[in-house]
CSV table of N, CA and C in Angstrom, one decimal:
chain,number,residue,atom,x,y,z
A,1,MET,N,125.2,32.9,-23.6
A,1,MET,CA,126.3,33.3,-23.6
A,1,MET,C,126.4,34.8,-22.9
A,2,ALA,N,127.2,35.3,-22.4
A,2,ALA,CA,127.6,36.2,-21.6
A,2,ALA,C,127.8,37.7,-22.2
A,3,LEU,N,127.2,38.5,-22.1
A,3,LEU,CA,127.6,39.8,-23.0
A,3,LEU,C,128.0,41.4,-21.8
A,4,GLU,N,129.0,41.7,-21.7
A,4,GLU,CA,129.4,42.7,-20.6
A,4,GLU,C,129.0,43.8,-21.2
A,5,PRO,N,128.3,44.5,-20.6
A,5,PRO,CA,128.2,46.0,-21.0
A,5,PRO,C,129.5,46.9,-20.4
A,6,LYS,N,129.8,47.7,-21.7
A,6,LYS,CA,131.2,48.6,-21.8
A,6,LYS,C,130.5,49.7,-22.6
A,7,PRO,N,130.9,51.2,-21.9
A,7,PRO,CA,131.0,52.1,-23.0
A,7,PRO,C,131.3,52.0,-24.4
A,8,GLY,N,130.6,52.5,-25.4
A,8,GLY,CA,130.9,52.0,-26.8
A,8,GLY,C,130.3,51.2,-27.3
A,9,LEU,N,130.2,50.3,-26.8
A,9,LEU,CA,129.3,48.8,-27.0
A,9,LEU,C,128.0,49.1,-27.7
A,10,VAL,N,127.8,48.7,-29.2
A,10,VAL,CA,126.7,49.0,-29.6
A,10,VAL,C,125.7,47.4,-29.8
A,11,VAL,N,124.4,47.9,-29.6
A,11,VAL,CA,123.7,46.6,-29.2
A,11,VAL,C,122.3,46.8,-30.1
A,12,ARG,N,121.5,45.8,-30.3
A,12,ARG,CA,120.2,45.9,-30.5
A,12,ARG,C,119.3,46.1,-29.5
A,13,TYR,N,118.5,47.1,-29.3
A,13,TYR,CA,117.7,47.2,-28.0
A,13,TYR,C,116.4,47.6,-28.7
A,14,ASP,N,115.4,47.3,-27.7
A,14,ASP,CA,114.1,47.9,-28.2
A,14,ASP,C,113.9,49.3,-27.4
A,15,PHE,N,114.7,50.5,-28.0
A,15,PHE,CA,114.6,52.0,-27.5
A,15,PHE,C,113.5,52.3,-27.4
A,16,LEU,N,113.0,52.7,-26.2
A,16,LEU,CA,111.6,53.8,-25.8
A,16,LEU,C,111.9,54.9,-25.9
A,17,TRP,N,111.1,55.8,-26.8
A,17,TRP,CA,111.4,57.2,-26.7
A,17,TRP,C,110.2,57.9,-25.4
A,18,LYS,N,110.9,58.9,-25.0
A,18,LYS,CA,110.1,59.4,-23.6
A,18,LYS,C,108.3,59.7,-24.1
A,19,GLU,N,108.4,60.1,-25.6
A,19,GLU,CA,107.1,60.3,-25.7
A,19,GLU,C,106.3,59.3,-26.3
A,20,GLU,N,106.8,58.0,-26.4
A,20,GLU,CA,106.4,56.8,-26.5
A,20,GLU,C,105.9,56.3,-25.1
A,21,LYS,N,106.7,56.5,-24.2
A,21,LYS,CA,106.4,56.1,-22.6
A,21,LYS,C,105.4,57.0,-22.1
A,22,GLN,N,105.4,58.3,-22.5
A,22,GLN,CA,104.2,59.0,-21.8
A,22,GLN,C,102.9,58.4,-22.5
A,23,ALA,N,102.9,58.0,-23.8
A,23,ALA,CA,101.7,57.6,-24.7
A,23,ALA,C,101.3,56.1,-24.1
A,24,GLY,N,102.0,55.8,-22.9
A,24,GLY,CA,101.7,54.4,-22.3
A,24,GLY,C,102.5,53.2,-23.0
A,25,LEU,N,102.9,53.0,-24.2
A,25,LEU,CA,103.8,52.1,-24.7
A,25,LEU,C,105.3,51.7,-23.7
A,26,ASP,N,105.2,50.5,-23.5
A,26,ASP,CA,106.1,50.1,-22.7
A,26,ASP,C,107.3,49.2,-23.5
A,27,SER,N,107.2,49.0,-24.8
A,27,SER,CA,108.6,48.8,-25.7
A,27,SER,C,108.6,49.7,-26.9
A,28,GLY,N,109.7,49.7,-27.4
A,28,GLY,CA,109.9,50.3,-28.6
A,28,GLY,C,110.7,49.7,-29.7
A,29,LYS,N,111.1,50.5,-30.6
A,29,LYS,CA,111.7,49.7,-31.9
A,29,LYS,C,113.2,49.2,-31.4
A,30,ASP,N,113.1,48.0,-31.9
A,30,ASP,CA,114.4,47.1,-32.2
A,30,ASP,C,115.1,48.1,-32.9
A,31,ARG,N,116.6,48.8,-32.5
A,31,ARG,CA,117.1,49.4,-33.3
A,31,ARG,C,118.9,49.3,-32.5
A,32,PRO,N,119.8,49.6,-33.6
A,32,PRO,CA,121.0,49.9,-32.8
A,32,PRO,C,121.0,50.9,-31.8
A,33,CYS,N,121.6,50.8,-30.5
A,33,CYS,CA,121.9,51.7,-29.5
A,33,CYS,C,123.3,51.3,-29.1
A,34,ALA,N,123.8,52.6,-28.5
A,34,ALA,CA,125.4,52.6,-28.3
A,34,ALA,C,125.2,52.7,-26.4
A,35,ILE,N,125.9,51.8,-26.0
A,35,ILE,CA,125.8,52.1,-24.4
A,35,ILE,C,126.9,53.2,-24.3
A,36,VAL,N,126.5,54.2,-23.4
A,36,VAL,CA,127.3,55.2,-23.0
A,36,VAL,C,128.0,55.1,-22.0
A,37,ILE,N,127.0,54.7,-20.5
A,37,ILE,CA,127.7,54.9,-19.2
A,37,ILE,C,127.0,53.7,-19.0
A,38,THR,N,128.2,53.1,-17.9
A,38,THR,CA,127.7,51.8,-16.9
A,38,THR,C,128.3,52.5,-15.7
A,39,SER,N,127.5,51.7,-14.7
A,39,SER,CA,127.9,52.1,-13.4
A,39,SER,C,128.9,51.1,-12.7
A,40,ALA,N,129.5,51.4,-11.7
A,40,ALA,CA,130.3,50.3,-11.2
A,40,ALA,C,129.1,49.0,-10.7
A,41,GLU,N,129.9,48.2,-10.6
A,41,GLU,CA,129.0,47.0,-10.5
A,41,GLU,C,128.6,46.7,-8.9
A,42,ARG,N,127.5,46.5,-8.7
A,42,ARG,CA,127.0,46.3,-7.2
A,42,ARG,C,127.3,45.2,-6.7
A,43,PRO,N,127.3,44.5,-5.3
A,43,PRO,CA,127.5,43.5,-4.9
A,43,PRO,C,126.8,42.6,-5.5
A,44,ASP,N,125.7,42.8,-5.8
A,44,ASP,CA,124.9,41.6,-6.5
A,44,ASP,C,124.8,41.0,-8.0
A,45,GLY,N,126.1,42.0,-8.5
A,45,GLY,CA,126.2,41.5,-9.8
A,45,GLY,C,125.6,42.7,-10.8
A,46,THR,N,124.8,43.4,-10.2
A,46,THR,CA,123.9,44.5,-11.3
A,46,THR,C,124.9,45.5,-11.7
A,47,LYS,N,124.4,46.2,-13.1
A,47,LYS,CA,125.0,47.6,-13.1
A,47,LYS,C,123.9,48.4,-13.4
A,48,ASP,N,124.1,49.5,-13.6
A,48,ASP,CA,123.2,50.6,-14.5
A,48,ASP,C,123.8,51.0,-15.7
A,49,VAL,N,123.0,50.9,-16.7
A,49,VAL,CA,123.3,50.9,-18.0
A,49,VAL,C,122.5,52.1,-18.8
A,50,LEU,N,123.2,53.1,-19.3
A,50,LEU,CA,122.5,54.1,-20.4
A,50,LEU,C,122.7,53.9,-21.6
A,51,LEU,N,121.6,54.0,-22.9
A,51,LEU,CA,121.7,53.5,-23.9
A,51,LEU,C,121.4,54.8,-24.8
A,52,CYS,N,121.9,55.3,-25.7
A,52,CYS,CA,121.4,56.1,-26.8
A,52,CYS,C,121.2,55.5,-28.1
A,53,ALA,N,119.8,55.9,-28.8
A,53,ALA,CA,119.4,55.2,-29.6
A,53,ALA,C,120.4,55.6,-31.0
A,54,ILE,N,120.8,54.9,-32.2
A,54,ILE,CA,121.0,55.3,-33.2
A,54,ILE,C,120.0,55.1,-34.5
A,55,THR,N,119.7,56.0,-34.9
A,55,THR,CA,118.6,56.4,-35.8
A,55,THR,C,119.0,57.0,-37.3
A,56,HIS,N,118.0,57.0,-38.4
A,56,HIS,CA,118.3,57.5,-39.4
A,56,HIS,C,117.9,59.0,-39.8
A,57,SER,N,117.0,59.7,-38.2
A,57,SER,CA,116.5,60.5,-38.3
A,57,SER,C,117.7,61.6,-37.7
A,58,PRO,N,117.8,62.7,-38.5
A,58,PRO,CA,118.7,63.6,-37.7
A,58,PRO,C,118.3,64.5,-37.0
A,59,PRO,N,118.9,64.7,-35.9
A,59,PRO,CA,118.5,65.8,-34.7
A,59,PRO,C,117.7,66.7,-35.1
A,60,GLY,N,116.3,67.0,-34.3
A,60,GLY,CA,115.4,68.2,-34.8
A,60,GLY,C,116.2,69.4,-34.2
A,61,ARG,N,115.3,70.6,-34.0
A,61,ARG,CA,115.8,71.8,-33.7
A,61,ARG,C,116.1,71.7,-31.7
A,62,SER,N,115.4,71.3,-31.2
A,62,SER,CA,115.3,70.9,-29.9
A,62,SER,C,116.0,69.8,-29.6
A,63,GLU,N,116.9,69.1,-30.6
A,63,GLU,CA,117.4,67.6,-30.1
A,63,GLU,C,118.9,67.8,-30.3
A,64,ALA,N,119.7,66.8,-29.8
A,64,ALA,CA,121.2,66.5,-30.1
A,64,ALA,C,121.3,65.2,-30.7
A,65,GLY,N,122.2,65.2,-31.1
A,65,GLY,CA,123.0,64.2,-31.9
A,65,GLY,C,124.4,64.2,-32.4
A,66,ILE,N,124.7,62.8,-32.9
A,66,ILE,CA,126.1,63.1,-33.4
A,66,ILE,C,126.1,62.3,-34.5
A,67,LYS,N,126.6,62.7,-35.9
A,67,LYS,CA,126.8,62.0,-36.8
A,67,LYS,C,127.6,60.8,-36.8
A,68,VAL,N,127.1,59.7,-37.5
A,68,VAL,CA,127.8,58.6,-37.4
A,68,VAL,C,128.8,58.3,-38.6
A,69,PRO,N,130.1,58.5,-38.7
A,69,PRO,CA,130.8,58.4,-40.0
A,69,PRO,C,130.4,57.4,-40.8
A,70,ALA,N,130.6,57.2,-41.9
A,70,ALA,CA,130.2,56.2,-42.8
A,70,ALA,C,131.2,55.2,-42.2
A,71,ALA,N,132.7,55.4,-42.1
A,71,ALA,CA,133.5,54.3,-41.7
A,71,ALA,C,132.9,53.2,-40.8
A,72,VAL,N,132.4,54.2,-39.7
A,72,VAL,CA,132.1,53.5,-38.4
A,72,VAL,C,131.0,52.7,-38.6
A,73,ALA,N,130.0,53.3,-39.5
A,73,ALA,CA,128.7,52.5,-40.0
A,73,ALA,C,128.9,51.1,-40.9
A,74,LYS,N,130.0,51.2,-41.8
A,74,LYS,CA,130.3,50.0,-42.2
A,74,LYS,C,131.0,49.1,-41.2
A,75,HIS,N,131.5,49.7,-40.1
A,75,HIS,CA,132.4,48.6,-39.3
A,75,HIS,C,131.5,47.9,-38.6
A,76,LEU,N,130.2,48.6,-38.1
A,76,LEU,CA,129.3,48.1,-37.3
A,76,LEU,C,128.1,47.4,-38.1
A,77,GLY,N,128.6,47.2,-39.4
A,77,GLY,CA,127.6,46.6,-40.1
A,77,GLY,C,126.1,47.2,-40.4
A,78,LEU,N,126.2,48.3,-40.3
A,78,LEU,CA,124.7,49.3,-40.5
A,78,LEU,C,124.7,49.7,-41.9
A,79,ASP,N,123.4,49.8,-42.3
A,79,ASP,CA,123.0,50.0,-43.7
A,79,ASP,C,123.7,51.4,-44.3
A,80,TYR,N,123.6,51.4,-45.2
A,80,TYR,CA,124.3,52.6,-46.0
A,80,TYR,C,123.3,54.0,-45.7
A,81,GLU,N,122.7,54.3,-45.3
A,81,GLU,CA,121.8,55.3,-44.7
A,81,GLU,C,122.6,56.1,-44.0
A,82,GLN,N,122.5,57.5,-43.7
A,82,GLN,CA,123.3,58.3,-42.9
A,82,GLN,C,122.7,57.9,-41.4
A,83,SER,N,123.3,57.5,-40.4
A,83,SER,CA,123.0,57.5,-39.3
A,83,SER,C,123.5,58.7,-38.0
A,84,TRP,N,122.3,58.8,-37.1
A,84,TRP,CA,122.9,59.5,-36.1
A,84,TRP,C,122.6,58.8,-34.4
A,85,ILE,N,123.7,59.2,-33.6
A,85,ILE,CA,123.7,58.7,-32.5
A,85,ILE,C,122.6,60.0,-31.6
A,86,LYS,N,121.5,59.8,-31.1
A,86,LYS,CA,121.0,60.4,-30.6
A,86,LYS,C,121.1,60.8,-28.9
A,87,THR,N,121.6,62.0,-28.4
A,87,THR,CA,122.5,62.2,-27.4
A,87,THR,C,121.4,63.0,-26.4
A,88,ASP,N,119.9,63.4,-26.7
A,88,ASP,CA,119.2,64.1,-25.6
A,88,ASP,C,118.2,63.3,-25.0
A,89,GLN,N,118.2,62.0,-25.5
A,89,GLN,CA,117.6,60.8,-24.9
A,89,GLN,C,118.2,59.7,-24.4
A,90,VAL,N,118.0,58.9,-23.2
A,90,VAL,CA,118.5,57.9,-22.9
A,90,VAL,C,118.0,56.7,-22.4
A,91,ASN,N,118.1,55.4,-22.4
A,91,ASN,CA,117.2,54.6,-21.7
A,91,ASN,C,118.0,54.1,-20.5
A,92,ARG,N,117.4,53.9,-19.7
A,92,ARG,CA,118.0,53.4,-18.3
A,92,ARG,C,117.5,51.7,-18.0
A,93,LEU,N,118.9,51.0,-17.9
A,93,LEU,CA,118.5,49.6,-17.3
A,93,LEU,C,119.3,48.9,-16.8
A,94,THR,N,118.8,47.9,-15.9
A,94,THR,CA,119.7,47.2,-15.2
A,94,THR,C,120.0,46.0,-15.7
A,95,TRP,N,121.3,45.6,-15.5
A,95,TRP,CA,122.0,44.9,-16.4
A,95,TRP,C,122.8,43.6,-15.3
A,96,GLU,N,122.1,42.5,-15.4
A,96,GLU,CA,122.5,41.4,-14.5
A,96,GLU,C,123.8,40.7,-15.2
A,97,LYS,N,124.7,40.5,-14.2
A,97,LYS,CA,126.0,39.9,-14.8
A,97,LYS,C,125.6,38.7,-15.1
A,98,GLY,N,125.9,38.4,-16.0
A,98,GLY,CA,125.8,36.9,-17.0
A,98,GLY,C,124.8,36.5,-17.7
A,99,ARG,N,123.5,37.9,-17.5
A,99,ARG,CA,122.7,37.8,-18.4
A,99,ARG,C,122.5,38.6,-19.6
A,100,ILE,N,121.9,38.6,-20.5
A,100,ILE,CA,121.2,39.3,-21.3
A,100,ILE,C,119.8,39.9,-21.0
A,101,PRO,N,119.7,41.4,-20.8
A,101,PRO,CA,118.7,42.0,-20.6
A,101,PRO,C,117.5,42.0,-21.3
A,102,TYR,N,116.3,41.9,-20.8
A,102,TYR,CA,115.0,42.0,-21.8
A,102,TYR,C,115.4,43.2,-22.3
A,103,GLY,N,114.8,43.0,-23.9
A,103,GLY,CA,114.9,44.1,-24.6
A,103,GLY,C,116.3,44.0,-25.6
A,104,ILE,N,117.3,43.5,-25.1
A,104,ILE,CA,118.2,43.0,-26.3
A,104,ILE,C,118.3,41.9,-27.1
A,105,SER,N,117.9,42.0,-28.5
A,105,SER,CA,118.2,41.2,-29.1
A,105,SER,C,119.7,40.9,-29.8
A,106,GLN,N,119.6,39.6,-30.9
A,106,GLN,CA,121.0,39.5,-31.5
A,106,GLN,C,121.1,40.6,-32.6
A,107,ALA,N,122.3,41.1,-32.9
A,107,ALA,CA,122.5,42.1,-34.3
A,107,ALA,C,122.2,41.5,-34.9
A,108,ARG,N,123.2,40.4,-34.9
A,108,ARG,CA,123.4,39.1,-36.6
A,108,ARG,C,123.2,37.9,-35.9
A,109,LYS,N,122.5,37.3,-36.8
A,109,LYS,CA,122.8,35.7,-36.2
A,109,LYS,C,123.7,35.2,-35.5
A,110,GLY,N,123.6,34.6,-34.2
A,110,GLY,CA,124.5,34.3,-33.5
A,110,GLY,C,125.6,35.6,-32.6
A,111,GLU,N,125.3,36.7,-32.9
A,111,GLU,CA,126.4,38.0,-32.3
A,111,GLU,C,125.1,38.7,-31.6
A,112,TRP,N,125.8,39.0,-30.2
A,112,TRP,CA,124.9,40.1,-29.6
A,112,TRP,C,125.3,41.4,-29.5
A,113,SER,N,126.1,41.7,-30.6
A,113,SER,CA,126.5,43.1,-30.7
A,113,SER,C,126.9,43.4,-32.0
A,114,PHE,N,127.0,44.9,-32.2
A,114,PHE,CA,127.5,45.4,-33.5
A,114,PHE,C,128.9,45.4,-33.3
A,115,GLY,N,129.4,45.7,-32.4
A,115,GLY,CA,130.9,45.9,-32.3
A,115,GLY,C,131.3,47.2,-31.7
A,116,MET,N,132.3,47.6,-31.8
A,116,MET,CA,132.4,49.0,-30.5
A,116,MET,C,132.7,50.1,-31.5
A,117,ILE,N,132.2,51.3,-31.2
A,117,ILE,CA,132.4,52.5,-32.1
A,117,ILE,C,133.7,53.0,-31.4
A,118,PRO,N,134.3,53.7,-32.3
A,118,PRO,CA,135.6,54.3,-31.8
A,118,PRO,C,135.8,55.1,-30.5
A,119,ARG,N,136.5,55.3,-29.8
A,119,ARG,CA,136.9,55.9,-28.4
A,119,ARG,C,136.7,57.3,-28.5
A,120,GLY,N,136.9,57.7,-29.8
A,120,GLY,CA,136.7,59.6,-29.9
A,120,GLY,C,135.3,59.7,-30.3
A,121,LEU,N,134.6,58.9,-31.2
A,121,LEU,CA,133.2,58.9,-31.2
A,121,LEU,C,132.2,58.8,-29.9
A,122,GLY,N,132.9,57.7,-28.9
A,122,GLY,CA,132.0,57.4,-28.0
A,122,GLY,C,132.6,58.5,-26.8
A,123,GLN,N,133.6,59.5,-26.7
A,123,GLN,CA,133.9,60.4,-25.9
A,123,GLN,C,133.0,61.2,-26.3
A,124,GLN,N,132.3,61.9,-27.7
A,124,GLN,CA,131.9,62.8,-28.1
A,124,GLN,C,130.3,62.4,-27.7
A,125,VAL,N,129.9,61.0,-27.5
A,125,VAL,CA,128.6,60.7,-27.4
A,125,VAL,C,128.5,60.9,-25.7
A,126,PHE,N,129.5,60.8,-25.1
A,126,PHE,CA,129.4,60.9,-23.4
A,126,PHE,C,129.4,62.4,-23.1
A,127,ASP,N,130.1,63.3,-23.7
A,127,ASP,CA,130.3,64.5,-23.4
A,127,ASP,C,129.0,65.2,-23.6
A,128,GLN,N,128.5,65.0,-24.9
A,128,GLN,CA,127.1,65.8,-24.9
A,128,GLN,C,126.0,65.1,-24.1
A,129,VAL,N,125.9,63.8,-23.7
A,129,VAL,CA,124.8,63.4,-22.7
A,129,VAL,C,125.3,64.2,-21.5
A,130,ARG,N,126.5,64.2,-21.0
A,130,ARG,CA,126.8,64.6,-19.4
A,130,ARG,C,126.2,66.2,-19.7
A,131,GLU,N,126.6,66.8,-20.6
A,131,GLU,CA,126.1,68.3,-21.0
A,131,GLU,C,124.5,68.2,-20.6
A,132,LYS,N,124.0,67.5,-21.5
A,132,LYS,CA,122.5,67.7,-21.4
A,132,LYS,C,122.1,67.2,-19.5
A,133,ALA,N,122.7,66.2,-19.1
A,133,ALA,CA,122.4,65.5,-17.5
A,133,ALA,C,122.7,67.4,-16.8
A,134,ARG,N,123.8,67.6,-16.9
A,134,ARG,CA,124.2,68.8,-16.3
A,134,ARG,C,123.2,70.1,-16.2
A,135,ASN,N,122.6,70.1,-17.5
A,135,ASN,CA,121.5,71.1,-17.7
A,135,ASN,C,120.3,70.5,-17.5
A,136,ARG,N,120.2,69.4,-16.8
A,136,ARG,CA,118.8,69.2,-16.7
A,136,ARG,C,117.8,69.0,-17.7
A,137,THR,N,118.4,68.6,-18.9
A,137,THR,CA,117.5,68.5,-20.2
A,137,THR,C,117.9,67.4,-21.0
A,138,LEU,N,118.1,66.0,-20.3
A,138,LEU,CA,118.5,64.9,-20.7
A,138,LEU,C,117.1,64.3,-20.3
A,139,LEU,N,116.6,63.7,-21.5
A,139,LEU,CA,115.1,62.8,-21.3
A,139,LEU,C,115.6,61.2,-20.9
A,140,THR,N,115.2,60.9,-19.7
A,140,THR,CA,115.6,59.5,-19.1
A,140,THR,C,114.2,58.6,-19.4
A,141,VAL,N,114.3,57.7,-19.9
A,141,VAL,CA,112.9,56.5,-19.8
A,141,VAL,C,113.7,55.5,-18.9
A,142,SER,N,113.6,55.1,-17.9
A,142,SER,CA,113.9,54.0,-17.0
A,142,SER,C,113.2,52.7,-17.3
A,143,ARG,N,113.4,51.5,-17.8
A,143,ARG,CA,113.1,50.5,-18.9
A,143,ARG,C,113.1,49.4,-17.2
A,144,ASP,N,113.2,49.8,-16.2
A,144,ASP,CA,113.2,48.6,-15.1
A,144,ASP,C,112.0,48.8,-14.3
A,145,GLU,N,111.1,49.8,-14.9
A,145,GLU,CA,109.6,50.2,-14.2
A,145,GLU,C,108.7,48.8,-14.5
């Protein structure tokens, strides 16, 4: 089954935090992740994709994140604990057209995504990631290495 990456889509992905990468790990915990940015498709059918992790841990003092409203969590089928979209770290991967990238697993039996976050929430996530990138404080882990 083909899954088209688009901003706002929430997938289950083995998100790798920067400190885990620095410790020598090459995969992380499977968790919901929101696609924030997709590049234009290249002639070979690939796109670069940036994902932010969705976690129960609120942002620490030096971190950034956006609270996921309860109604959005319910719509996505997440549990009832408060969730946050962390916006100070992203994973970058190459997504081949018509393929499911390594590290993405089924969100639920037979489904490859949790669904879409609302456009306004997606814009808030994008704005925070863009601001971190402009300030050169965005932590990025490339998963294609």
